[in-house]
CSV table of C-alpha atoms in Angstrom, one decimal:
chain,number,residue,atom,x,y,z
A,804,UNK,CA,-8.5,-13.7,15.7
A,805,UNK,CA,-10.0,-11.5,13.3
A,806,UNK,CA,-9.7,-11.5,9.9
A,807,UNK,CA,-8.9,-8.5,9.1
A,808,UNK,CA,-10.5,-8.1,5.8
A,809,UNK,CA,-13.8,-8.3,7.9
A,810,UNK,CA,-13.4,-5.2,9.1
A,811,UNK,CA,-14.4,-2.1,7.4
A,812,UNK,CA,-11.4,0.3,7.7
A,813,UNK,CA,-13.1,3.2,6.0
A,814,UNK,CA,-16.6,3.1,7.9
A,815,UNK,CA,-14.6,3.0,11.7
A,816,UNK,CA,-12.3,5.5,10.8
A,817,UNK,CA,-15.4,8.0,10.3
A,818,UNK,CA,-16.8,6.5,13.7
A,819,UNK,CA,-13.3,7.7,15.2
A,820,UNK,CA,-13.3,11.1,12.8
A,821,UNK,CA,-17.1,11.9,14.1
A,822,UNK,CA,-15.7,11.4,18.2
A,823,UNK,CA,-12.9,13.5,17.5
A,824,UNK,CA,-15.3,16.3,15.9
A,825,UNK,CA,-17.9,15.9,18.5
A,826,UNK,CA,-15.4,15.7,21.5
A,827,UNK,CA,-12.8,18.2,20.4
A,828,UNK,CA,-10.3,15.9,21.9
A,829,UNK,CA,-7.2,14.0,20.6
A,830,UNK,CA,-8.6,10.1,19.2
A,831,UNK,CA,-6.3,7.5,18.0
A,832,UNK,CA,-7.2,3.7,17.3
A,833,UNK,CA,-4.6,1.5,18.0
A,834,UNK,CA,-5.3,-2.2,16.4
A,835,UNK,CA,-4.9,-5.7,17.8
A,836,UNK,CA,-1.2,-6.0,16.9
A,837,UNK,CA,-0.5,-2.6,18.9
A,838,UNK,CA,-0.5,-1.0,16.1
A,839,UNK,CA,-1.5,3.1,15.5
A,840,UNK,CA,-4.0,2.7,12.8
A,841,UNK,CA,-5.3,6.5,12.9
A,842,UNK,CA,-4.7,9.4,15.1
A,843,UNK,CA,-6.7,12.7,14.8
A,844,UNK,CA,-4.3,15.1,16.7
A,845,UNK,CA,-4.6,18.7,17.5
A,846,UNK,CA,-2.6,19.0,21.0
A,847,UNK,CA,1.0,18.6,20.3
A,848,UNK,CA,2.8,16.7,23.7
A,849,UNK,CA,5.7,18.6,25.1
A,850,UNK,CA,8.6,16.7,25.1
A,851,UNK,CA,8.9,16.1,28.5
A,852,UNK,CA,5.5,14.4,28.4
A,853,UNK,CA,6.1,12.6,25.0
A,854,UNK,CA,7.2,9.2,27.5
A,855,UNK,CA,3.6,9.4,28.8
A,856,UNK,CA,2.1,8.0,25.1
A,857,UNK,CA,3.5,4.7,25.4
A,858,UNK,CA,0.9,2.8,27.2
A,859,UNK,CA,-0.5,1.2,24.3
A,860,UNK,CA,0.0,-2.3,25.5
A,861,UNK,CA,-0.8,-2.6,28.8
A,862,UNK,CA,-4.3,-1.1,27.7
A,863,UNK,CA,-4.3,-3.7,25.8
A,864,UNK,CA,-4.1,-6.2,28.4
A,865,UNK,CA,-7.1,-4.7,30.0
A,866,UNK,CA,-9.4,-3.6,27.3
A,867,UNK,CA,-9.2,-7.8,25.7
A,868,UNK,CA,-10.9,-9.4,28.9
A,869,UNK,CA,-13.0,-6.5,29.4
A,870,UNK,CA,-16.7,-6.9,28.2
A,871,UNK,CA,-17.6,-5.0,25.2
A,872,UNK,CA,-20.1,-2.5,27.0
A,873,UNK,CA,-16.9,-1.4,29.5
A,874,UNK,CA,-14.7,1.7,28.9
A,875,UNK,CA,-11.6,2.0,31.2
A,876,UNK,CA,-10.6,5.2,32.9
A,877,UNK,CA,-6.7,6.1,32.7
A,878,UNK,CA,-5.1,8.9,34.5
A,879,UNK,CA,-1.1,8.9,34.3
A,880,UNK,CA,1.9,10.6,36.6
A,881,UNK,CA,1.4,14.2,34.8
A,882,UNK,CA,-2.2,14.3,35.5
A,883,UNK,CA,-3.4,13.6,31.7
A,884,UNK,CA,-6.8,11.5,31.6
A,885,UNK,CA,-7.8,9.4,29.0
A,886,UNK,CA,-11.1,7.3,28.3
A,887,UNK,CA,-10.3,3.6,26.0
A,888,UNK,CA,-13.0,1.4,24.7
A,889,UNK,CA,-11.8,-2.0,23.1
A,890,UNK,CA,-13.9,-2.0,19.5
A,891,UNK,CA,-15.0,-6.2,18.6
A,892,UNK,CA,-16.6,-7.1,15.8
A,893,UNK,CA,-17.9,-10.5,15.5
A,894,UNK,CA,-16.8,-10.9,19.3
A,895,UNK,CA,-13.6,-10.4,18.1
A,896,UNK,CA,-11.0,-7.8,19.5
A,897,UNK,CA,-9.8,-5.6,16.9
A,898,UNK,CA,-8.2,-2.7,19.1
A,899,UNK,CA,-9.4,0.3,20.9
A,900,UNK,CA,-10.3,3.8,20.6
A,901,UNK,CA,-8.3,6.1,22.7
A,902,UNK,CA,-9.5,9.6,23.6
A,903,UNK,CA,-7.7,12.2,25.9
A,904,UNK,CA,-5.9,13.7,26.9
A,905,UNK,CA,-8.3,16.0,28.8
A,906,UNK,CA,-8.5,16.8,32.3
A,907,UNK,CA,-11.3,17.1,35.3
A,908,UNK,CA,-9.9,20.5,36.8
A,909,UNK,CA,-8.5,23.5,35.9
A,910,UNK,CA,-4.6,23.5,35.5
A,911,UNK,CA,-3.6,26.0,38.0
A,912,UNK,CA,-0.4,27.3,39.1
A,913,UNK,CA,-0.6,24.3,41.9
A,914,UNK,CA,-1.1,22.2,39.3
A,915,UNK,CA,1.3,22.5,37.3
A,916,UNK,CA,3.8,23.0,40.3
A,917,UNK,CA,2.9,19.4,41.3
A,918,UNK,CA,3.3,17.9,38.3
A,919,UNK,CA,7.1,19.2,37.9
A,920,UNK,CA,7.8,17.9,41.1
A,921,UNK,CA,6.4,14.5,40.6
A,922,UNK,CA,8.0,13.7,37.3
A,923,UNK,CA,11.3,15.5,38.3
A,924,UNK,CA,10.9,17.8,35.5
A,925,UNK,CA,13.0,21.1,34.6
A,926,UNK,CA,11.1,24.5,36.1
A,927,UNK,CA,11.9,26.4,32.9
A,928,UNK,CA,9.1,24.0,31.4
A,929,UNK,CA,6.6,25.7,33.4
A,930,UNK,CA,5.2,27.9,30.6
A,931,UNK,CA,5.1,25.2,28.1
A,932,UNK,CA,3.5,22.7,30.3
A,933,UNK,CA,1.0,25.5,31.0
A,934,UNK,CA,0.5,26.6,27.1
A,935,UNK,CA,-0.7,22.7,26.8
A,936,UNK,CA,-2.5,21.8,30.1
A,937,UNK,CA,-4.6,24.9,29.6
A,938,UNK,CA,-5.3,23.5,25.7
A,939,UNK,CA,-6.9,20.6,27.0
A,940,UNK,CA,-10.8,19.8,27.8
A,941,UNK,CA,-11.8,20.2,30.9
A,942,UNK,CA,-14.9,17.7,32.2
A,943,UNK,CA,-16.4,16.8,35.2
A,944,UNK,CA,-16.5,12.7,36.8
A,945,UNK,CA,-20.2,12.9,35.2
A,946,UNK,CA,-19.5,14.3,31.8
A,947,UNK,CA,-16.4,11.8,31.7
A,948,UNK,CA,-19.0,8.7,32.1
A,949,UNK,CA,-21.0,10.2,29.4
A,950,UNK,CA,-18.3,10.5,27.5
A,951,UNK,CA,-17.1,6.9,28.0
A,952,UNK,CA,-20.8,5.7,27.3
A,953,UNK,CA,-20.7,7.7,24.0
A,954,UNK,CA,-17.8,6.0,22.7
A,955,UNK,CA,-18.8,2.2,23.7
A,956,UNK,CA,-22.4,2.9,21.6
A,957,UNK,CA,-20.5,4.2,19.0
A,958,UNK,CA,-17.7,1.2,18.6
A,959,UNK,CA,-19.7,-1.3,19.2
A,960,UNK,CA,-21.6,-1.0,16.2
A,961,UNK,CA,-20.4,-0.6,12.3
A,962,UNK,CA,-21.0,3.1,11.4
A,963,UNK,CA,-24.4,4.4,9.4
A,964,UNK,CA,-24.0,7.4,7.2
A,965,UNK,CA,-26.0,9.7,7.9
A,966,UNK,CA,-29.0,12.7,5.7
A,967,UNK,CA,-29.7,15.6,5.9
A,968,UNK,CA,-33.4,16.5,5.7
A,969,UNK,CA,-34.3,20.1,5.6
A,970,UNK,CA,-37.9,21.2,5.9
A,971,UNK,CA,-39.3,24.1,3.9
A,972,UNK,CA,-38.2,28.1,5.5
A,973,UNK,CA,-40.6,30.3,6.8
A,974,UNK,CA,-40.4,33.8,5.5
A,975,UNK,CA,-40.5,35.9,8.5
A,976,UNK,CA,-43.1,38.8,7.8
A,977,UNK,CA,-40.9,41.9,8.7
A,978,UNK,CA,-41.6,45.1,8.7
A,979,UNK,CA,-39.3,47.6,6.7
A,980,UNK,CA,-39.3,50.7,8.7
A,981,UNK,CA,-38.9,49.1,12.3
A,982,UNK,CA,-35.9,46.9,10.5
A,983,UNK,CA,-34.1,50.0,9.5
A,984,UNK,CA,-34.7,51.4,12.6
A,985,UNK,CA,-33.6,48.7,14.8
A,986,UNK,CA,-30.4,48.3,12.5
A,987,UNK,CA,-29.8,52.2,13.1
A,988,UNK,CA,-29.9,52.3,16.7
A,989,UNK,CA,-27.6,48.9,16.9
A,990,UNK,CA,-25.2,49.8,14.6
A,991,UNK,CA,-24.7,52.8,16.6
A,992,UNK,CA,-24.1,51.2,19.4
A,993,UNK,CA,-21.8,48.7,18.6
A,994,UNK,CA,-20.0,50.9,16.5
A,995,UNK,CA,-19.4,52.8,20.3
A,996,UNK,CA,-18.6,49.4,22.1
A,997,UNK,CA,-15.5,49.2,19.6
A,998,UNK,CA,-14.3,52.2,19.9
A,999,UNK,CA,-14.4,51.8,23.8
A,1000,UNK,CA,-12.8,48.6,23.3
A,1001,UNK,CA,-9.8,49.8,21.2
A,1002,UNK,CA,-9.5,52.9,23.9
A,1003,UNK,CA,-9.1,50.5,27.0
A,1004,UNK,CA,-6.7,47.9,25.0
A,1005,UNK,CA,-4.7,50.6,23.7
A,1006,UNK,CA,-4.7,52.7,27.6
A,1007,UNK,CA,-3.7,48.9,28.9
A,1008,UNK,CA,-1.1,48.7,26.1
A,1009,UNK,CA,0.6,51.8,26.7
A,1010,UNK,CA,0.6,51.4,30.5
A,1011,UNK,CA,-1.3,54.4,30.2
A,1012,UNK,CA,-3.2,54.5,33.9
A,1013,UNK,CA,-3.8,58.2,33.2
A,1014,UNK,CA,-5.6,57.5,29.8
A,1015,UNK,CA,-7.6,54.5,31.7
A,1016,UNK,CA,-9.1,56.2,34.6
A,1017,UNK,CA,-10.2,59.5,31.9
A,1018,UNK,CA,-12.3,56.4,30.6
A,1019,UNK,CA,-13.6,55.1,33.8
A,1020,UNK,CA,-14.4,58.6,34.9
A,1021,UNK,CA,-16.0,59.0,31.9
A,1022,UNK,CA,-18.5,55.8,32.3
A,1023,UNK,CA,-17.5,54.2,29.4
A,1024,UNK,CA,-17.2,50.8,31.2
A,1025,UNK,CA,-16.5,47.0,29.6
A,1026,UNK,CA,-19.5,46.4,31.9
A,1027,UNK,CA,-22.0,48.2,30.2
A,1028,UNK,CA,-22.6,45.6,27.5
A,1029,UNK,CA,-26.1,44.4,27.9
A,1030,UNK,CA,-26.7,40.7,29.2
A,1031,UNK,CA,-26.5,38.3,26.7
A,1032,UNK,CA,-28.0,35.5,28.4
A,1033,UNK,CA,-30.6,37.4,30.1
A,1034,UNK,CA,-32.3,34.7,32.6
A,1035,UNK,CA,-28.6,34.2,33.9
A,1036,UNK,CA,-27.3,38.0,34.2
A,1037,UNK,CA,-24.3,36.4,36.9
A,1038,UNK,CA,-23.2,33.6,34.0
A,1039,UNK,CA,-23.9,36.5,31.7
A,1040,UNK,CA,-21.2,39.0,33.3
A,1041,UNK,CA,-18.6,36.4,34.0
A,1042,UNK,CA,-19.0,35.4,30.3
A,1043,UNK,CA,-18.0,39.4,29.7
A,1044,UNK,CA,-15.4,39.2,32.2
A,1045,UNK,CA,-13.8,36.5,30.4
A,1046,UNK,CA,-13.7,38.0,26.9
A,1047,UNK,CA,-12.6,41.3,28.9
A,1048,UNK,CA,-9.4,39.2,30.7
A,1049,UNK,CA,-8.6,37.9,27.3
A,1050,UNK,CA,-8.8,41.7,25.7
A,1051,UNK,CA,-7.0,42.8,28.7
A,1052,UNK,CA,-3.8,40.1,28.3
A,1053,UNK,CA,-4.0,40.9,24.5
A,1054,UNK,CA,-3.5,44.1,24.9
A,1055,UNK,CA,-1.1,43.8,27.8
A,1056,UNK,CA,1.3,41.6,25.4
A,1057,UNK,CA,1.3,44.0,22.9
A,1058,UNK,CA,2.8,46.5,25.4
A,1059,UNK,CA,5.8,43.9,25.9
A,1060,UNK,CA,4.6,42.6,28.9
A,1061,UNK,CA,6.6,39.7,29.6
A,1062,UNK,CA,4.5,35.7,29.4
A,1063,UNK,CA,5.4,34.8,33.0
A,1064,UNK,CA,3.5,38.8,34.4
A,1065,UNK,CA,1.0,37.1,31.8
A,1066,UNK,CA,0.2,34.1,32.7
A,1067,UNK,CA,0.2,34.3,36.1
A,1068,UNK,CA,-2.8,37.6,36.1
A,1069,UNK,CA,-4.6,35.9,33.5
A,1070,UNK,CA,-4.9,32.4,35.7
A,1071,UNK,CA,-5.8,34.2,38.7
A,1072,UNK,CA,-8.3,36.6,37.1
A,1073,UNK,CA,-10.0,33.0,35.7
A,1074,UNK,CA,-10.3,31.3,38.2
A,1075,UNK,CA,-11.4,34.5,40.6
A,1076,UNK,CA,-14.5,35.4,37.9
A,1077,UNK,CA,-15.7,31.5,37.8
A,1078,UNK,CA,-15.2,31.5,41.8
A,1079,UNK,CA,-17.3,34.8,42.3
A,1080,UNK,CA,-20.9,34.0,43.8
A,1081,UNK,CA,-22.9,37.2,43.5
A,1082,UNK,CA,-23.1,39.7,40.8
A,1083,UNK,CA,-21.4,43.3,42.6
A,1084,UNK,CA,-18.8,40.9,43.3
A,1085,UNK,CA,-18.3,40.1,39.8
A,1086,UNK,CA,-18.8,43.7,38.6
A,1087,UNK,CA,-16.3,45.2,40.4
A,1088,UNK,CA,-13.7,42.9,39.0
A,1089,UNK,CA,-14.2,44.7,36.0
A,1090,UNK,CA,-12.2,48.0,36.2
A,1091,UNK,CA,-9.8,45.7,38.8
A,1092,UNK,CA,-8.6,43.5,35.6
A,1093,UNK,CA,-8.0,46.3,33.0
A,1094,UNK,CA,-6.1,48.1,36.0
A,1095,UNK,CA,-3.9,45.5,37.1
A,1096,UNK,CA,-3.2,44.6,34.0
A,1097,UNK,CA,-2.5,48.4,33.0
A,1098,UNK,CA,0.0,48.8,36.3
A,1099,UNK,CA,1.8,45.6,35.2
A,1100,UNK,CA,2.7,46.9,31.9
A,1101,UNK,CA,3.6,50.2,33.1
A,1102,UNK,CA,6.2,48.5,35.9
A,1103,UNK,CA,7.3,44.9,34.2
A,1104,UNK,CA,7.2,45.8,30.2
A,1105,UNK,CA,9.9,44.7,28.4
A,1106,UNK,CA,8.8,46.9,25.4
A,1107,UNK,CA,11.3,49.8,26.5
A,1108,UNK,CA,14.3,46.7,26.4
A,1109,UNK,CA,16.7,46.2,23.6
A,1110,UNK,CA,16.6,43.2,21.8
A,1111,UNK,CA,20.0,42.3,23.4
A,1112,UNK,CA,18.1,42.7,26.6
A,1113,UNK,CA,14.9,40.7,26.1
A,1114,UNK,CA,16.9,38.1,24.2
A,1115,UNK,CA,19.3,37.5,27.9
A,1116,UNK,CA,15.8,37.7,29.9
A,1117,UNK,CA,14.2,35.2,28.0
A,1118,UNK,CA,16.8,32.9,27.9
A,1119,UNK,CA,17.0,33.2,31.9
A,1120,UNK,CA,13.3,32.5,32.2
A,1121,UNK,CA,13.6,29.2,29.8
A,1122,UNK,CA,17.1,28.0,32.1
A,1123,UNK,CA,16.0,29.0,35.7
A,1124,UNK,CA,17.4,25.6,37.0
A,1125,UNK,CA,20.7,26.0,35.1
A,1126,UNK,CA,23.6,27.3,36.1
A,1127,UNK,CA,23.4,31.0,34.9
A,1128,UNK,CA,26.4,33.5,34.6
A,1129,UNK,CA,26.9,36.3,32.5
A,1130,UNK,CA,29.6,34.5,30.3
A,1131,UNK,CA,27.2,32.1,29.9
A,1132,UNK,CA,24.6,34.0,29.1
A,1133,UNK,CA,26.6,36.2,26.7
A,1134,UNK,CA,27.7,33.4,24.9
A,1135,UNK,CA,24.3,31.4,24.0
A,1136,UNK,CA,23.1,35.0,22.8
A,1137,UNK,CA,25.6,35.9,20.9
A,1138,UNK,CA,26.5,38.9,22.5
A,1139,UNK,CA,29.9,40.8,24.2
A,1140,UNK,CA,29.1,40.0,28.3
A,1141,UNK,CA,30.7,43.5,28.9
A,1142,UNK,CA,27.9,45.1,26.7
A,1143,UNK,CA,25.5,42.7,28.0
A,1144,UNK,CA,25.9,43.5,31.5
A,1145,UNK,CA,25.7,47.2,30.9
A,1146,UNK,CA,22.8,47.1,29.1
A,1147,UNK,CA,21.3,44.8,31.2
A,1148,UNK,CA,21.6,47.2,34.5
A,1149,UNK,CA,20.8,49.9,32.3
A,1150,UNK,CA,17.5,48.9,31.1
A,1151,UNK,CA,16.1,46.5,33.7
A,1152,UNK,CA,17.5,48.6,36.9
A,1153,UNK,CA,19.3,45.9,38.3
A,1154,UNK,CA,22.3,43.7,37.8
A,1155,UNK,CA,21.9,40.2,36.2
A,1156,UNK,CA,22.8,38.2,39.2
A,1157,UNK,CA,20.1,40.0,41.0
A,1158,UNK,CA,17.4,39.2,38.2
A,1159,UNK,CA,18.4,35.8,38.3
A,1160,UNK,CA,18.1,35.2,41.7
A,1161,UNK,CA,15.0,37.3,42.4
A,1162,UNK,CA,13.1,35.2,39.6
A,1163,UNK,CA,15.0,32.1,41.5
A,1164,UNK,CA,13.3,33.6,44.7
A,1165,UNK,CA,9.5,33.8,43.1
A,1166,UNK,CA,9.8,30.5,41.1
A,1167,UNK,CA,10.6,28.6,44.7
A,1168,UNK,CA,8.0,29.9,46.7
A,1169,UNK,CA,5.5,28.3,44.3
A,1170,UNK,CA,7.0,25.3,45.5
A,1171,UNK,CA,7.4,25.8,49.0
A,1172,UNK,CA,3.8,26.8,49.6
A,1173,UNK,CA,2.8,23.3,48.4
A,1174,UNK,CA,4.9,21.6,51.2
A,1175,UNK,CA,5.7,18.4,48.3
A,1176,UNK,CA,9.5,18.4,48.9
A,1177,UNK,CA,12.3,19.8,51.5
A,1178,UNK,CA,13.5,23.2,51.1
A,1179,UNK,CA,17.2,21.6,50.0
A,1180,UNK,CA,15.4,19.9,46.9
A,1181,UNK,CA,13.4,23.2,46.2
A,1182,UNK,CA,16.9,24.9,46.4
A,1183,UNK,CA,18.0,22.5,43.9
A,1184,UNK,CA,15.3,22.6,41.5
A,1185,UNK,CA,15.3,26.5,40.9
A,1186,UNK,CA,18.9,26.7,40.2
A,1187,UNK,CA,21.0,27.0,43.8
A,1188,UNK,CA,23.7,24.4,44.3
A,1189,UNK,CA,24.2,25.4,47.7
A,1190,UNK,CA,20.8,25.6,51.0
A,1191,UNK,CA,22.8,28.3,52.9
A,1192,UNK,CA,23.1,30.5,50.1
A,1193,UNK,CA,19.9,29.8,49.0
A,1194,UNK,CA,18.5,31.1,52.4
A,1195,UNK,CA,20.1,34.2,52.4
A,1196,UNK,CA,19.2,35.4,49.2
A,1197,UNK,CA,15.6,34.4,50.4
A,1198,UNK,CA,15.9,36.4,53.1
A,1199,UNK,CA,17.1,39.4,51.3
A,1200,UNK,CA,14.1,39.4,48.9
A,1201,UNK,CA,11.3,38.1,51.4
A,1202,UNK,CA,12.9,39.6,54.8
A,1203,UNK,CA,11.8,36.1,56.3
A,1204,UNK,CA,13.8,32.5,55.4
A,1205,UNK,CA,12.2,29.4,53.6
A,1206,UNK,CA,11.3,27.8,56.9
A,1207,UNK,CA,9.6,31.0,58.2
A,1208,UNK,CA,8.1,31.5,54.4
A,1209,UNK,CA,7.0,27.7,54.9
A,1210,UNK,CA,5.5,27.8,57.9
A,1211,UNK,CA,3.4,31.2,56.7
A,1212,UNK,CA,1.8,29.6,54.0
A,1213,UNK,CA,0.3,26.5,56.0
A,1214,UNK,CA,-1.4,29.0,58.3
């Protein structure tokens, strides 16, 4: 074994602090005793995924037989992947680098539905799984083997410090007059773009649809923004239309749109933009992302509720699969369930019981239309303790039962 005074602490952890600049990705070495020498961190693991970091050893096992020019691939249960090099100095093993997690798609609502269901995991942890997931990198198979080849060159030697060299700067000859001119003109027009900008996210805000279609009549269009990558005007637009669905969800939230409306427009507006082939296609999404956004907060806001009332709806989205009643509910709150439920049906239109089980009703179908499990352990999973009751109340807010919903969605 190696003696450990032969290896340079200090010069590999800059190796490990220059992979986890470079990479933007979570690095930890983990020396030949197992232990966790250093770990540069920025995603924080849920803790329903926390059991997932303990595979320290059996990497281990793998990476001390390996030769030194081989990384190893890992993917685990939830779908996190993870590149590990074993670092050997003097042909000695000394540990391994470890970095991940990062994924090779996009985490969609399928995605994370799967991942629930394969680690038996609570629904209500749906938006923090999706919070995380959707921090992580995502890489293709071929940027993943670069990756991996990245990380063996850079263990398997002793780290070099680096200079800076800097050769003399060219003055640019300019002339004065165009300058000024050009600065005119731009400052102008971006001084426009913002106010257009504030106009749409404070229209989408407000719910205002009124306000938003004075602006579309008007011209005065997210679209209008000239193309910033010229020789790609179709990556240029979906590059706007990005920017304009983050804007849009901004805004959106400010108007007390609730994160569930949120997150399930903003996943569909990204992957619909990247999917988009031509550029009318991708134009046209424009106005139909502020709009959709705009109709959701005028008809789902919780901006109008009392604080009473978006404390008891949040606390119902976070405990889906729990048993829910308005005691219950009152109680964890802090609140008098005679007030509660008045306020409740006051504000939101509708009685408790019926929120509960028409969120019940969406939550399942994400799970039925991915055919993984029956619909008794769906049943269970969103919060019904019994499949008959479960099926009428399906019925009542789809008009069709789980089997006929089922069946539907493989056509």
């Amino acid at each position: 074994m190696l003696n450990e005074l032969e290896f340079n602490w200090s010069h590999f952890n800059k190796t490990v602090q220059l992979l986890h600049t470079y990479t933007r990705m979570d690095t930890r070495f983990v020396d030949h005793h197992d232990r966790l020498m250093l770990q540069l961190v920025d995603h924080f693991m849920p803790a329903a995924l926390q059991q997932s970091d303990y595979v320290y050893p059996s990497i281990k096992d793998d990476l001390q037989t390996a030769e030194p020019n081989k990384f190893f691939y890992y993917i685990n249960t939830f779908g996190l992947e993870y590149i590990a090099v074993g670092v050997r100095r003097n042909q000695a093993y000394c540990g391994f680098v470890l970095t991940g997690p990062f994924l090779s798609s996009i985490p969609d609502t399928d995605f994370i539905s799967d991942i629930i269901v394969r680690n038996n995991l609570p629904v209500s942890e749906r938006k923090q799984l999706q919070e995380f997931y959707r921090s992580l990198s995502v890489i293709s198979s071929n940027d993943s083997n670069s990756l991996g080849d990245l990380i063996v060159n850079l263990c398997l030697h002793p780290h070099t410090d680096s200079q800076l060299v800097t050769p003399e700067i060219v003055q640019p000859i300019l002339d004065k007059v165009q300058q000024e001119t050009k600065i005119a003109e731009s400052k102008t027009t971006i001084e426009f773009r913002y106010e257009i900008e504030k106009e749409l996210m404070s229209a989408i805000a407000k719910g205002d649809k009124v306000k938003l279609a004075k602006i579309f009549r008007e011209g005065n269009s997210f679209s209008n923004i000239s193309d910033r990558i010229p020789e790609s005007p179709l990556r240029s637009a979906k590059n706007l239309l990005i920017t304009l669905n983050t804007l849009c969800r901004v805004a959106a939230e400010r108007g007390g749109l609730h994160p569930v409306y949120l997150d399930t427009i903003s996943e569909r507006f990204s992957i619909t933009i990247e999917r988009a082939t031509n550029l009318p296609n991708v134009k046209k999404l424009n106005s139909v992302i502020m709009q959709e956004y705009c109709n959701a907060v005028h008809e789902f806001s919780t901006r109008k509720y009392s604080v009473i009332v978006k404390n008891a709806v949040n606390y119902i989205d976070m405990n889906l699969e729990k048993p829910l009643t308005l005691q219950h509910i009152a109680t964890n709150i802090h609140v008098n369930p005679s007030h509660l439920s008045r306020k409740f049906k006051q504000e939101v239109r509708m009685t408790m019981m019926d929120y509960i089980n028409q969120k019940r009703i969406e939550e399942s179908k994400l799970y039925l239309q991915r055919g993984m499990i029956s619909i008794t352990e769906v049943a269970f999973m969103v919060g019904f303790n019994d499949l008959n009751y479960f099926t009428r109340v399906f019925k009542k807010y789809t008009s069709i039962t789980p089997t006929q919903y089922v069946k539907t969605a493989k056509t």
